[in-house]
GROMACS .gro file of C-alpha atoms in nm:
model
   83
    1MET     CA    1  11.431   5.467   8.528
    2ILE     CA    2  11.717   5.632   8.761
    3SER     CA    3  11.592   5.572   9.124
    4SER     CA    4  11.829   5.824   9.273
    5VAL     CA    5  12.098   6.076   9.182
    6LYS     CA    6  12.345   5.840   9.345
    7ASP     CA    7  12.236   5.568   9.082
    8LEU     CA    8  12.285   5.832   8.810
    9ALA     CA    9  12.620   5.921   8.939
   10ALA     CA   10  12.736   5.550   8.977
   11GLU     CA   11  12.622   5.501   8.584
   12ALA     CA   12  12.801   5.798   8.486
   13LEU     CA   13  13.109   5.703   8.650
   14PHE     CA   14  13.085   5.337   8.522
   15VAL     CA   15  13.066   5.456   8.145
   16SER     CA   16  13.362   5.691   8.198
   17CYS     CA   17  13.699   5.622   8.110
   18LEU     CA   18  13.861   5.664   8.457
   19GLN     CA   19  14.029   5.358   8.603
   20PRO     CA   20  14.048   5.232   8.970
   21SER     CA   21  14.435   5.190   8.888
   22GLU     CA   22  14.460   5.574   8.821
   23TYR     CA   23  14.352   5.653   9.186
   24PRO     CA   24  14.146   5.956   9.064
   25SER     CA   25  14.094   6.255   9.295
   26ARG     CA   26  13.774   6.330   9.437
   27ALA     CA   27  13.778   6.646   9.193
   28ALA     CA   28  13.850   6.435   8.877
   29VAL     CA   29  13.569   6.182   8.983
   30GLU     CA   30  13.310   6.457   9.026
   31GLU     CA   31  13.431   6.627   8.697
   32GLU     CA   32  13.401   6.298   8.503
   33ILE     CA   33  13.042   6.207   8.643
   34THR     CA   34  12.924   6.576   8.537
   35ARG     CA   35  13.096   6.524   8.194
   36MET     CA   36  12.947   6.181   8.129
   37ILE     CA   37  12.595   6.305   8.225
   38LEU     CA   38  12.623   6.593   7.990
   39ARG     CA   39  12.759   6.390   7.703
   40HIS     CA   40  12.533   6.085   7.740
   41GLY     CA   41  12.226   6.181   7.951
   42SER     CA   42  12.081   5.948   8.211
   43ASP     CA   43  11.945   5.705   7.935
   44GLY     CA   44  12.279   5.698   7.756
   45CYS     CA   45  12.481   5.637   8.101
   46ALA     CA   46  12.224   5.360   8.174
   47ALA     CA   47  12.254   5.186   7.814
   48GLY     CA   48  12.620   5.188   7.846
   49VAL     CA   49  12.606   4.992   8.185
   50ALA     CA   50  12.356   4.778   8.051
   51ALA     CA   51  12.560   4.701   7.736
   52GLU     CA   52  12.881   4.624   7.933
   53PHE     CA   53  12.706   4.386   8.179
   54GLY     CA   54  12.563   4.206   7.864
   55ASP     CA   55  12.898   4.194   7.675
   56HIS     CA   56  13.143   4.142   7.987
   57PRO     CA   57  12.943   4.057   8.299
   58ASP     CA   58  13.261   3.960   8.507
   59VAL     CA   59  13.448   4.293   8.428
   60ALA     CA   60  13.120   4.486   8.464
   61VAL     CA   61  13.080   4.346   8.808
   62ARG     CA   62  13.412   4.449   8.919
   63ARG     CA   63  13.402   4.805   8.789
   64MET     CA   64  13.054   4.852   8.956
   65ARG     CA   65  13.193   4.760   9.281
   66TRP     CA   66  13.483   4.989   9.233
   67VAL     CA   67  13.214   5.275   9.131
   68ARG     CA   68  13.004   5.208   9.427
   69ALA     CA   69  13.299   5.213   9.676
   70GLU     CA   70  13.436   5.528   9.525
   71LEU     CA   71  13.094   5.712   9.557
   72ALA     CA   72  13.057   5.564   9.919
   73GLU     CA   73  13.391   5.703  10.013
   74MET     CA   74  13.302   6.033   9.853
   75MET     CA   75  12.970   6.041  10.044
   76THR     CA   76  13.148   5.964  10.371
   77MET     CA   77  13.401   6.257  10.304
   78ARG     CA   78  13.099   6.490  10.240
   79ALA     CA   79  12.899   6.414  10.546
   80PRO     CA   80  12.876   6.687  10.800
   81VAL     CA   81  13.042   6.637  11.139
   82LEU     CA   82  12.795   6.644  11.415
   83HIS     CA   83  12.900   6.759  11.766
   0.00000   0.00000   0.00000
């Protein structure tokens, strides 16, 4: 079960075709997350992550690190500035 929207976004970005070497824009990342959720649903995204970790755990760990870093950067950029 997805524990948060952030986890769902991470799974969706993980199963997408976006690559860190592409240096995708924030808009591209958001668009791809939405596209993957609509295409696969939350269960499908989770299944894709699980399959990759089962088949290629070394690659999957590196990809998930990139996914988490990308989402953390997006959240930092979105955070309101308090005066």
